[in-house]
Amino acid sequence: MAVQVELKAVSRVFPSKAGPIEALSGINLTVEQGEFCVIVGPSGCGKTTLLRIIAGLDQQTSGDVVLHRLDPSRPGNTMVFQEQSVFPWMTVRQNVGYGLAMRSVPRRERDEIVDHYLAKIGLTKFAGAYPHQLSGGMKQRVSVARAFANGPEVLLMDEPFAALDEQNRALLQEELLRMWGEERRTVVFITHGLDEAAVLADRIVVLSAHPGRVKAIVPVNLPRPREVYKLRTVPEYGDLVYHLWELIREEVRPQ
């Protein structure tokens, strides 16, 4: 597999009245094409900052970030945010097709792509609805469909399911896994949930407490395809989640 995302000694320092605050320190990481990479770590360790740097929404203070473009005709990356980011003045159909419209994809082609992803997320009947008519889980389905529809080489996801209840979260995890399994987009996914990381990932990157450094990279050898609740009955799943918790606990335990 070709390397798609490459971070070399990436650090980020924020100025403050009390002096410089180092959010990230010396991050070295590669993500392969088609890999589902999940990043976990204690609160405040710089996970979102790292994702924003990969997305080009923030700039590292030092080090290099390389997004190896394999298909220049497609967007380099698309980001799904934690907060609901659908446009309230647009219908579901318009939201899902927004990136395509911004790229001036022809209307007929755009409609075909939007129809495909509306069917994938089970919202065909709600194509003409506005966000205020949708539940929180449905809005996040729209956000995920919009990201996939835009056709990015790399999909960046910042805790997209954190605000959902347990049932909706499990359903969206399975829908995301199904869509990813069909298309094998490169994914970098941020979460606080160690169980979510174990369900989704090929590899899990564990960051240390502030400033964020790569503490461990844990391969996930659980078989695919994965069903969220069925997976939880597998002993290896419990062992993996506990191992991740041990790594995190070392960072948050009072010294």
PDB file of C-alpha atoms in Angstrom:
ATOM      1  CA  MET A   1       0.000   0.000   0.000  1.00  0.00           C
ATOM      2  CA  ALA A   2       1.149   3.536  -0.744  1.00  0.00           C
ATOM      3  CA  VAL A   3       1.548   6.041   2.059  1.00  0.00           C
ATOM      4  CA  GLN A   4      -1.196   8.684   1.812  1.00  0.00           C
ATOM      5  CA  VAL A   5      -0.615  10.887   4.885  1.00  0.00           C
ATOM      6  CA  GLU A   6       2.854  11.531   6.265  1.00  0.00           C
ATOM      7  CA  LEU A   7       3.720  13.560   9.364  1.00  0.00           C
ATOM      8  CA  LYS A   8       7.365  14.254  10.110  1.00  0.00           C
ATOM      9  CA  ALA A   9       8.331  15.746  13.497  1.00  0.00           C
ATOM     10  CA  VAL A  10       5.162  17.864  13.590  1.00  0.00           C
ATOM     11  CA  SER A  11       4.885  20.286  16.507  1.00  0.00           C
ATOM     12  CA  ARG A  12       2.406  23.043  17.277  1.00  0.00           C
ATOM     13  CA  VAL A  13       3.024  25.870  19.725  1.00  0.00           C
ATOM     14  CA  PHE A  14       0.353  28.442  20.589  1.00  0.00           C
ATOM     15  CA  PRO A  15       1.315  31.850  21.978  1.00  0.00           C
ATOM     16  CA  SER A  16      -0.337  33.014  25.192  1.00  0.00           C
ATOM     17  CA  LYS A  17       0.094  35.795  27.757  1.00  0.00           C
ATOM     18  CA  ALA A  18       1.669  33.257  30.100  1.00  0.00           C
ATOM     19  CA  GLY A  19       4.121  32.139  27.436  1.00  0.00           C
ATOM     20  CA  PRO A  20       4.199  29.572  24.628  1.00  0.00           C
ATOM     21  CA  ILE A  21       1.929  26.530  24.999  1.00  0.00           C
ATOM     22  CA  GLU A  22       3.124  23.415  23.218  1.00  0.00           C
ATOM     23  CA  ALA A  23       0.102  21.455  22.028  1.00  0.00           C
ATOM     24  CA  LEU A  24       1.898  18.853  19.906  1.00  0.00           C
ATOM     25  CA  SER A  25       5.504  17.730  20.027  1.00  0.00           C
ATOM     26  CA  GLY A  26       7.436  15.754  17.423  1.00  0.00           C
ATOM     27  CA  ILE A  27       4.581  13.767  15.868  1.00  0.00           C
ATOM     28  CA  ASN A  28       5.797  11.153  13.404  1.00  0.00           C
ATOM     29  CA  LEU A  29       3.060   9.160  11.697  1.00  0.00           C
ATOM     30  CA  THR A  30       2.176   7.607   8.359  1.00  0.00           C
ATOM     31  CA  VAL A  31      -1.272   6.536   7.195  1.00  0.00           C
ATOM     32  CA  GLU A  32      -1.547   4.188   4.232  1.00  0.00           C
ATOM     33  CA  GLN A  33      -3.978   4.459   1.364  1.00  0.00           C
ATOM     34  CA  GLY A  34      -7.289   2.862   2.333  1.00  0.00           C
ATOM     35  CA  GLU A  35      -6.384   2.578   6.009  1.00  0.00           C
ATOM     36  CA  PHE A  36      -8.807   3.394   8.820  1.00  0.00           C
ATOM     37  CA  CYS A  37      -6.582   5.116  11.380  1.00  0.00           C
ATOM     38  CA  VAL A  38      -8.076   6.194  14.723  1.00  0.00           C
ATOM     39  CA  ILE A  39      -6.383   8.632  17.113  1.00  0.00           C
ATOM     40  CA  VAL A  40      -7.148   8.550  20.837  1.00  0.00           C
ATOM     41  CA  GLY A  41      -5.652  10.273  23.855  1.00  0.00           C
ATOM     42  CA  PRO A  42      -6.453  12.218  27.017  1.00  0.00           C
ATOM     43  CA  SER A  43      -8.498  15.402  26.826  1.00  0.00           C
ATOM     44  CA  GLY A  44      -6.334  18.330  25.778  1.00  0.00           C
ATOM     45  CA  CYS A  45      -3.640  16.202  24.134  1.00  0.00           C
ATOM     46  CA  GLY A  46      -4.011  17.947  20.762  1.00  0.00           C
ATOM     47  CA  LYS A  47      -6.024  15.384  18.772  1.00  0.00           C
ATOM     48  CA  THR A  48      -8.234  17.955  17.061  1.00  0.00           C
ATOM     49  CA  THR A  49      -5.287  20.293  16.501  1.00  0.00           C
ATOM     50  CA  LEU A  50      -3.486  17.461  14.736  1.00  0.00           C
ATOM     51  CA  LEU A  51      -6.487  16.722  12.542  1.00  0.00           C
ATOM     52  CA  ARG A  52      -6.868  20.400  11.658  1.00  0.00           C
ATOM     53  CA  ILE A  53      -3.207  20.520  10.631  1.00  0.00           C
ATOM     54  CA  ILE A  54      -3.699  17.512   8.341  1.00  0.00           C
ATOM     55  CA  ALA A  55      -6.768  19.226   6.884  1.00  0.00           C
ATOM     56  CA  GLY A  56      -4.859  22.451   6.242  1.00  0.00           C
ATOM     57  CA  LEU A  57      -7.103  24.390   8.638  1.00  0.00           C
ATOM     58  CA  ASP A  58      -4.189  25.055  10.992  1.00  0.00           C
ATOM     59  CA  GLN A  59      -0.449  25.346  10.453  1.00  0.00           C
ATOM     60  CA  GLN A  60       2.198  23.377  12.301  1.00  0.00           C
ATOM     61  CA  THR A  61       4.923  25.389  14.038  1.00  0.00           C
ATOM     62  CA  SER A  62       7.596  22.962  12.856  1.00  0.00           C
ATOM     63  CA  GLY A  63       7.846  19.710  10.962  1.00  0.00           C
ATOM     64  CA  ASP A  64       6.324  18.578   7.680  1.00  0.00           C
ATOM     65  CA  VAL A  65       2.857  17.380   6.672  1.00  0.00           C
ATOM     66  CA  VAL A  66       2.620  15.648   3.314  1.00  0.00           C
ATOM     67  CA  LEU A  67      -0.628  14.522   1.718  1.00  0.00           C
ATOM     68  CA  HIS A  68       0.425  12.242  -1.125  1.00  0.00           C
ATOM     69  CA  ARG A  69      -2.097  12.866  -3.883  1.00  0.00           C
ATOM     70  CA  LEU A  70      -2.907   9.732  -5.834  1.00  0.00           C
ATOM     71  CA  ASP A  71      -5.743  11.205  -7.920  1.00  0.00           C
ATOM     72  CA  PRO A  72      -5.421  14.979  -8.464  1.00  0.00           C
ATOM     73  CA  SER A  73      -8.921  15.105  -9.964  1.00  0.00           C
ATOM     74  CA  ARG A  74     -10.419  14.440  -6.511  1.00  0.00           C
ATOM     75  CA  PRO A  75     -10.372  16.714  -3.432  1.00  0.00           C
ATOM     76  CA  GLY A  76      -7.398  16.089  -1.171  1.00  0.00           C
ATOM     77  CA  ASN A  77      -9.489  15.810   1.977  1.00  0.00           C
ATOM     78  CA  THR A  78     -12.919  16.438   3.446  1.00  0.00           C
ATOM     79  CA  MET A  79     -13.592  16.935   7.160  1.00  0.00           C
ATOM     80  CA  VAL A  80     -16.577  15.847   9.249  1.00  0.00           C
ATOM     81  CA  PHE A  81     -16.838  17.882  12.439  1.00  0.00           C
ATOM     82  CA  GLN A  82     -18.098  16.924  15.885  1.00  0.00           C
ATOM     83  CA  GLU A  83     -20.785  19.577  15.887  1.00  0.00           C
ATOM     84  CA  GLN A  84     -23.591  19.283  13.400  1.00  0.00           C
ATOM     85  CA  SER A  85     -22.371  21.154  10.340  1.00  0.00           C
ATOM     86  CA  VAL A  86     -25.260  20.774   7.915  1.00  0.00           C
ATOM     87  CA  PHE A  87     -26.512  24.026   6.409  1.00  0.00           C
ATOM     88  CA  PRO A  88     -29.944  24.813   7.910  1.00  0.00           C
ATOM     89  CA  TRP A  89     -31.144  26.698   4.817  1.00  0.00           C
ATOM     90  CA  MET A  90     -30.469  23.736   2.502  1.00  0.00           C
ATOM     91  CA  THR A  91     -32.437  20.544   2.032  1.00  0.00           C
ATOM     92  CA  VAL A  92     -30.882  17.158   2.700  1.00  0.00           C
ATOM     93  CA  ARG A  93     -30.264  16.732  -1.035  1.00  0.00           C
ATOM     94  CA  GLN A  94     -28.614  20.143  -1.319  1.00  0.00           C
ATOM     95  CA  ASN A  95     -26.439  19.475   1.729  1.00  0.00           C
ATOM     96  CA  VAL A  96     -25.209  16.127   0.426  1.00  0.00           C
ATOM     97  CA  GLY A  97     -24.443  17.641  -2.982  1.00  0.00           C
ATOM     98  CA  TYR A  98     -22.817  20.810  -1.653  1.00  0.00           C
ATOM     99  CA  GLY A  99     -19.191  19.798  -2.244  1.00  0.00           C
ATOM    100  CA  LEU A 100     -20.021  18.542  -5.711  1.00  0.00           C
ATOM    101  CA  ALA A 101     -21.752  21.818  -6.548  1.00  0.00           C
ATOM    102  CA  MET A 102     -18.724  23.805  -5.334  1.00  0.00           C
ATOM    103  CA  ARG A 103     -16.568  21.718  -7.659  1.00  0.00           C
ATOM    104  CA  SER A 104     -18.952  22.436 -10.566  1.00  0.00           C
ATOM    105  CA  VAL A 105     -19.760  18.769 -11.111  1.00  0.00           C
ATOM    106  CA  PRO A 106     -22.424  18.591 -13.860  1.00  0.00           C
ATOM    107  CA  ARG A 107     -25.982  18.465 -12.554  1.00  0.00           C
ATOM    108  CA  ARG A 108     -26.849  15.009 -13.896  1.00  0.00           C
ATOM    109  CA  GLU A 109     -23.689  13.441 -12.472  1.00  0.00           C
ATOM    110  CA  ARG A 110     -24.210  15.290  -9.191  1.00  0.00           C
ATOM    111  CA  ASP A 111     -27.772  14.003  -8.892  1.00  0.00           C
ATOM    112  CA  GLU A 112     -26.644  10.426  -9.493  1.00  0.00           C
ATOM    113  CA  ILE A 113     -23.972  10.659  -6.810  1.00  0.00           C
ATOM    114  CA  VAL A 114     -26.334  12.295  -4.316  1.00  0.00           C
ATOM    115  CA  ASP A 115     -29.040   9.687  -4.976  1.00  0.00           C
ATOM    116  CA  HIS A 116     -26.465   6.932  -4.396  1.00  0.00           C
ATOM    117  CA  TYR A 117     -25.416   8.246  -0.993  1.00  0.00           C
ATOM    118  CA  LEU A 118     -28.921   9.143   0.130  1.00  0.00           C
ATOM    119  CA  ALA A 119     -29.810   5.497  -0.446  1.00  0.00           C
ATOM    120  CA  LYS A 120     -26.681   4.374   1.407  1.00  0.00           C
ATOM    121  CA  ILE A 121     -27.619   6.310   4.546  1.00  0.00           C
ATOM    122  CA  GLY A 122     -31.340   5.565   4.322  1.00  0.00           C
ATOM    123  CA  LEU A 123     -32.482   9.149   3.796  1.00  0.00           C
ATOM    124  CA  THR A 124     -33.953   8.957   0.286  1.00  0.00           C
ATOM    125  CA  LYS A 125     -37.420   9.711   1.696  1.00  0.00           C
ATOM    126  CA  PHE A 126     -36.042  12.805   3.432  1.00  0.00           C
ATOM    127  CA  ALA A 127     -34.215  14.272   0.416  1.00  0.00           C
ATOM    128  CA  GLY A 128     -36.453  17.361   0.418  1.00  0.00           C
ATOM    129  CA  ALA A 129     -36.446  17.851   4.204  1.00  0.00           C
ATOM    130  CA  TYR A 130     -34.595  20.629   6.020  1.00  0.00           C
ATOM    131  CA  PRO A 131     -32.243  19.988   8.970  1.00  0.00           C
ATOM    132  CA  HIS A 132     -34.732  21.278  11.556  1.00  0.00           C
ATOM    133  CA  GLN A 133     -37.004  18.415  10.518  1.00  0.00           C
ATOM    134  CA  LEU A 134     -34.315  15.784  11.247  1.00  0.00           C
ATOM    135  CA  SER A 135     -33.071  14.092  14.408  1.00  0.00           C
ATOM    136  CA  GLY A 136     -29.471  14.528  15.541  1.00  0.00           C
ATOM    137  CA  GLY A 137     -28.528  11.123  14.175  1.00  0.00           C
ATOM    138  CA  MET A 138     -30.059  11.904  10.801  1.00  0.00           C
ATOM    139  CA  LYS A 139     -28.150  15.191  10.604  1.00  0.00           C
ATOM    140  CA  GLN A 140     -24.884  13.358  11.197  1.00  0.00           C
ATOM    141  CA  ARG A 141     -25.855  10.857   8.507  1.00  0.00           C
ATOM    142  CA  VAL A 142     -26.159  13.816   6.147  1.00  0.00           C
ATOM    143  CA  SER A 143     -22.704  15.062   7.188  1.00  0.00           C
ATOM    144  CA  VAL A 144     -21.136  11.655   6.547  1.00  0.00           C
ATOM    145  CA  ALA A 145     -22.918  11.265   3.203  1.00  0.00           C
ATOM    146  CA  ARG A 146     -21.787  14.740   2.128  1.00  0.00           C
ATOM    147  CA  ALA A 147     -18.185  13.860   2.950  1.00  0.00           C
ATOM    148  CA  PHE A 148     -18.266  10.594   0.987  1.00  0.00           C
ATOM    149  CA  ALA A 149     -20.144  12.172  -1.916  1.00  0.00           C
ATOM    150  CA  ASN A 150     -17.448  14.801  -2.318  1.00  0.00           C
ATOM    151  CA  GLY A 151     -15.037  11.995  -3.229  1.00  0.00           C
ATOM    152  CA  PRO A 152     -12.003  12.985  -1.132  1.00  0.00           C
ATOM    153  CA  GLU A 153      -8.792  10.998  -1.099  1.00  0.00           C
ATOM    154  CA  VAL A 154      -8.659  11.372   2.697  1.00  0.00           C
ATOM    155  CA  LEU A 155     -11.655  11.557   5.017  1.00  0.00           C
ATOM    156  CA  LEU A 156     -10.969  13.375   8.303  1.00  0.00           C
ATOM    157  CA  MET A 157     -13.477  12.851  11.132  1.00  0.00           C
ATOM    158  CA  ASP A 158     -13.392  14.757  14.425  1.00  0.00           C
ATOM    159  CA  GLU A 159     -15.546  12.828  16.928  1.00  0.00           C
ATOM    160  CA  PRO A 160     -18.536  12.884  14.581  1.00  0.00           C
ATOM    161  CA  PHE A 161     -20.696  10.616  16.752  1.00  0.00           C
ATOM    162  CA  ALA A 162     -19.799  11.975  20.194  1.00  0.00           C
ATOM    163  CA  ALA A 163     -23.094  13.825  20.750  1.00  0.00           C
ATOM    164  CA  LEU A 164     -25.324  10.898  19.768  1.00  0.00           C
ATOM    165  CA  ASP A 165     -27.059   8.419  22.032  1.00  0.00           C
ATOM    166  CA  GLU A 166     -25.746   4.867  22.265  1.00  0.00           C
ATOM    167  CA  GLN A 167     -28.137   3.349  19.732  1.00  0.00           C
ATOM    168  CA  ASN A 168     -27.603   6.020  17.070  1.00  0.00           C
ATOM    169  CA  ARG A 169     -23.877   5.912  17.628  1.00  0.00           C
ATOM    170  CA  ALA A 170     -23.750   2.148  17.057  1.00  0.00           C
ATOM    171  CA  LEU A 171     -25.928   2.414  13.942  1.00  0.00           C
ATOM    172  CA  LEU A 172     -23.777   5.172  12.449  1.00  0.00           C
ATOM    173  CA  GLN A 173     -20.590   3.287  13.254  1.00  0.00           C
ATOM    174  CA  GLU A 174     -21.912   0.302  11.310  1.00  0.00           C
ATOM    175  CA  GLU A 175     -23.051   2.503   8.410  1.00  0.00           C
ATOM    176  CA  LEU A 176     -19.651   4.191   8.290  1.00  0.00           C
ATOM    177  CA  LEU A 177     -17.883   0.819   8.321  1.00  0.00           C
ATOM    178  CA  ARG A 178     -20.108  -0.462   5.513  1.00  0.00           C
ATOM    179  CA  MET A 179     -19.490   2.596   3.318  1.00  0.00           C
ATOM    180  CA  TRP A 180     -15.773   2.568   4.067  1.00  0.00           C
ATOM    181  CA  GLY A 181     -15.566  -1.158   3.344  1.00  0.00           C
ATOM    182  CA  GLU A 182     -17.096  -0.635  -0.097  1.00  0.00           C
ATOM    183  CA  GLU A 183     -14.867   2.294  -1.076  1.00  0.00           C
ATOM    184  CA  ARG A 184     -11.760   1.970   1.124  1.00  0.00           C
ATOM    185  CA  ARG A 185     -11.192   5.677   1.510  1.00  0.00           C
ATOM    186  CA  THR A 186      -8.266   6.663   3.710  1.00  0.00           C
ATOM    187  CA  VAL A 187      -9.743   7.726   7.061  1.00  0.00           C
ATOM    188  CA  VAL A 188      -8.216   9.550  10.028  1.00  0.00           C
ATOM    189  CA  PHE A 189     -10.759   9.489  12.861  1.00  0.00           C
ATOM    190  CA  ILE A 190     -10.577  11.228  16.253  1.00  0.00           C
ATOM    191  CA  THR A 191     -12.453   9.839  19.252  1.00  0.00           C
ATOM    192  CA  HIS A 192     -12.477   9.793  23.038  1.00  0.00           C
ATOM    193  CA  GLY A 193     -14.221   6.414  22.950  1.00  0.00           C
ATOM    194  CA  LEU A 194     -11.836   3.509  23.283  1.00  0.00           C
ATOM    195  CA  ASP A 195     -14.650   1.109  22.384  1.00  0.00           C
ATOM    196  CA  GLU A 196     -15.348   3.153  19.244  1.00  0.00           C
ATOM    197  CA  ALA A 197     -11.666   3.054  18.307  1.00  0.00           C
ATOM    198  CA  ALA A 198     -11.596  -0.738  18.659  1.00  0.00           C
ATOM    199  CA  VAL A 199     -14.737  -1.132  16.524  1.00  0.00           C
ATOM    200  CA  LEU A 200     -13.558   1.066  13.650  1.00  0.00           C
ATOM    201  CA  ALA A 201      -9.790   1.009  13.331  1.00  0.00           C
ATOM    202  CA  ASP A 202      -7.103  -0.841  11.444  1.00  0.00           C
ATOM    203  CA  ARG A 203      -4.586   0.911  13.690  1.00  0.00           C
ATOM    204  CA  ILE A 204      -5.036   3.036  16.800  1.00  0.00           C
ATOM    205  CA  VAL A 205      -2.615   5.877  17.536  1.00  0.00           C
ATOM    206  CA  VAL A 206      -2.435   6.696  21.247  1.00  0.00           C
ATOM    207  CA  LEU A 207      -1.256  10.214  22.089  1.00  0.00           C
ATOM    208  CA  SER A 208       0.288  11.180  25.397  1.00  0.00           C
ATOM    209  CA  ALA A 209      -1.044  13.890  27.688  1.00  0.00           C
ATOM    210  CA  HIS A 210      -0.238  17.509  26.836  1.00  0.00           C
ATOM    211  CA  PRO A 211       1.882  18.094  24.842  1.00  0.00           C
ATOM    212  CA  GLY A 212       0.666  15.365  22.524  1.00  0.00           C
ATOM    213  CA  ARG A 213       3.276  12.850  21.429  1.00  0.00           C
ATOM    214  CA  VAL A 214       2.815   9.433  19.842  1.00  0.00           C
ATOM    215  CA  LYS A 215       2.876   7.112  22.834  1.00  0.00           C
ATOM    216  CA  ALA A 216       1.887   3.897  21.081  1.00  0.00           C
ATOM    217  CA  ILE A 217       0.518   2.576  17.812  1.00  0.00           C
ATOM    218  CA  VAL A 218      -1.741  -0.424  18.370  1.00  0.00           C
ATOM    219  CA  PRO A 219      -2.749  -2.677  15.450  1.00  0.00           C
ATOM    220  CA  VAL A 220      -6.339  -3.960  15.474  1.00  0.00           C
ATOM    221  CA  ASN A 221      -6.533  -7.549  14.310  1.00  0.00           C
ATOM    222  CA  LEU A 222     -10.263  -8.051  14.800  1.00  0.00           C
ATOM    223  CA  PRO A 223     -11.846  -9.546  11.662  1.00  0.00           C
ATOM    224  CA  ARG A 224     -13.911  -7.499   9.231  1.00  0.00           C
ATOM    225  CA  PRO A 225     -16.734  -6.897   8.484  1.00  0.00           C
ATOM    226  CA  ARG A 226     -17.618  -5.847  12.031  1.00  0.00           C
ATOM    227  CA  GLU A 227     -20.970  -5.600  13.781  1.00  0.00           C
ATOM    228  CA  VAL A 228     -20.755  -3.303  16.800  1.00  0.00           C
ATOM    229  CA  TYR A 229     -22.637  -5.299  19.425  1.00  0.00           C
ATOM    230  CA  LYS A 230     -21.574  -8.696  18.130  1.00  0.00           C
ATOM    231  CA  LEU A 231     -17.954  -7.586  18.258  1.00  0.00           C
ATOM    232  CA  ARG A 232     -18.327  -6.754  21.941  1.00  0.00           C
ATOM    233  CA  THR A 233     -18.860 -10.449  22.697  1.00  0.00           C
ATOM    234  CA  VAL A 234     -15.409 -11.321  21.356  1.00  0.00           C
ATOM    235  CA  PRO A 235     -12.753 -11.688  24.110  1.00  0.00           C
ATOM    236  CA  GLU A 236     -10.088 -10.063  21.944  1.00  0.00           C
ATOM    237  CA  TYR A 237     -12.224  -6.928  21.732  1.00  0.00           C
ATOM    238  CA  GLY A 238     -12.362  -6.605  25.519  1.00  0.00           C
ATOM    239  CA  ASP A 239      -8.628  -7.230  25.782  1.00  0.00           C
ATOM    240  CA  LEU A 240      -7.932  -4.507  23.230  1.00  0.00           C
ATOM    241  CA  VAL A 241     -10.148  -1.913  24.934  1.00  0.00           C
ATOM    242  CA  TYR A 242      -8.549  -2.685  28.293  1.00  0.00           C
ATOM    243  CA  HIS A 243      -5.057  -2.367  26.813  1.00  0.00           C
ATOM    244  CA  LEU A 244      -5.969   1.035  25.379  1.00  0.00           C
ATOM    245  CA  TRP A 245      -7.356   2.090  28.756  1.00  0.00           C
ATOM    246  CA  GLU A 246      -4.114   1.096  30.468  1.00  0.00           C
ATOM    247  CA  LEU A 247      -2.151   3.272  28.034  1.00  0.00           C
ATOM    248  CA  ILE A 248      -4.483   6.241  28.595  1.00  0.00           C
ATOM    249  CA  ARG A 249      -4.703   5.761  32.360  1.00  0.00           C
ATOM    250  CA  GLU A 250      -0.936   6.137  32.650  1.00  0.00           C
ATOM    251  CA  GLU A 251      -1.361   9.607  31.145  1.00  0.00           C
ATOM    252  CA  VAL A 252      -4.290  10.838  33.243  1.00  0.00           C
ATOM    253  CA  ARG A 253      -3.410   9.285  36.608  1.00  0.00           C
ATOM    254  CA  PRO A 254      -2.286  11.939  39.125  1.00  0.00           C
ATOM    255  CA  GLN A 255       1.455  11.928  39.630  1.00  0.00           C
TER     256      GLN A 255
END
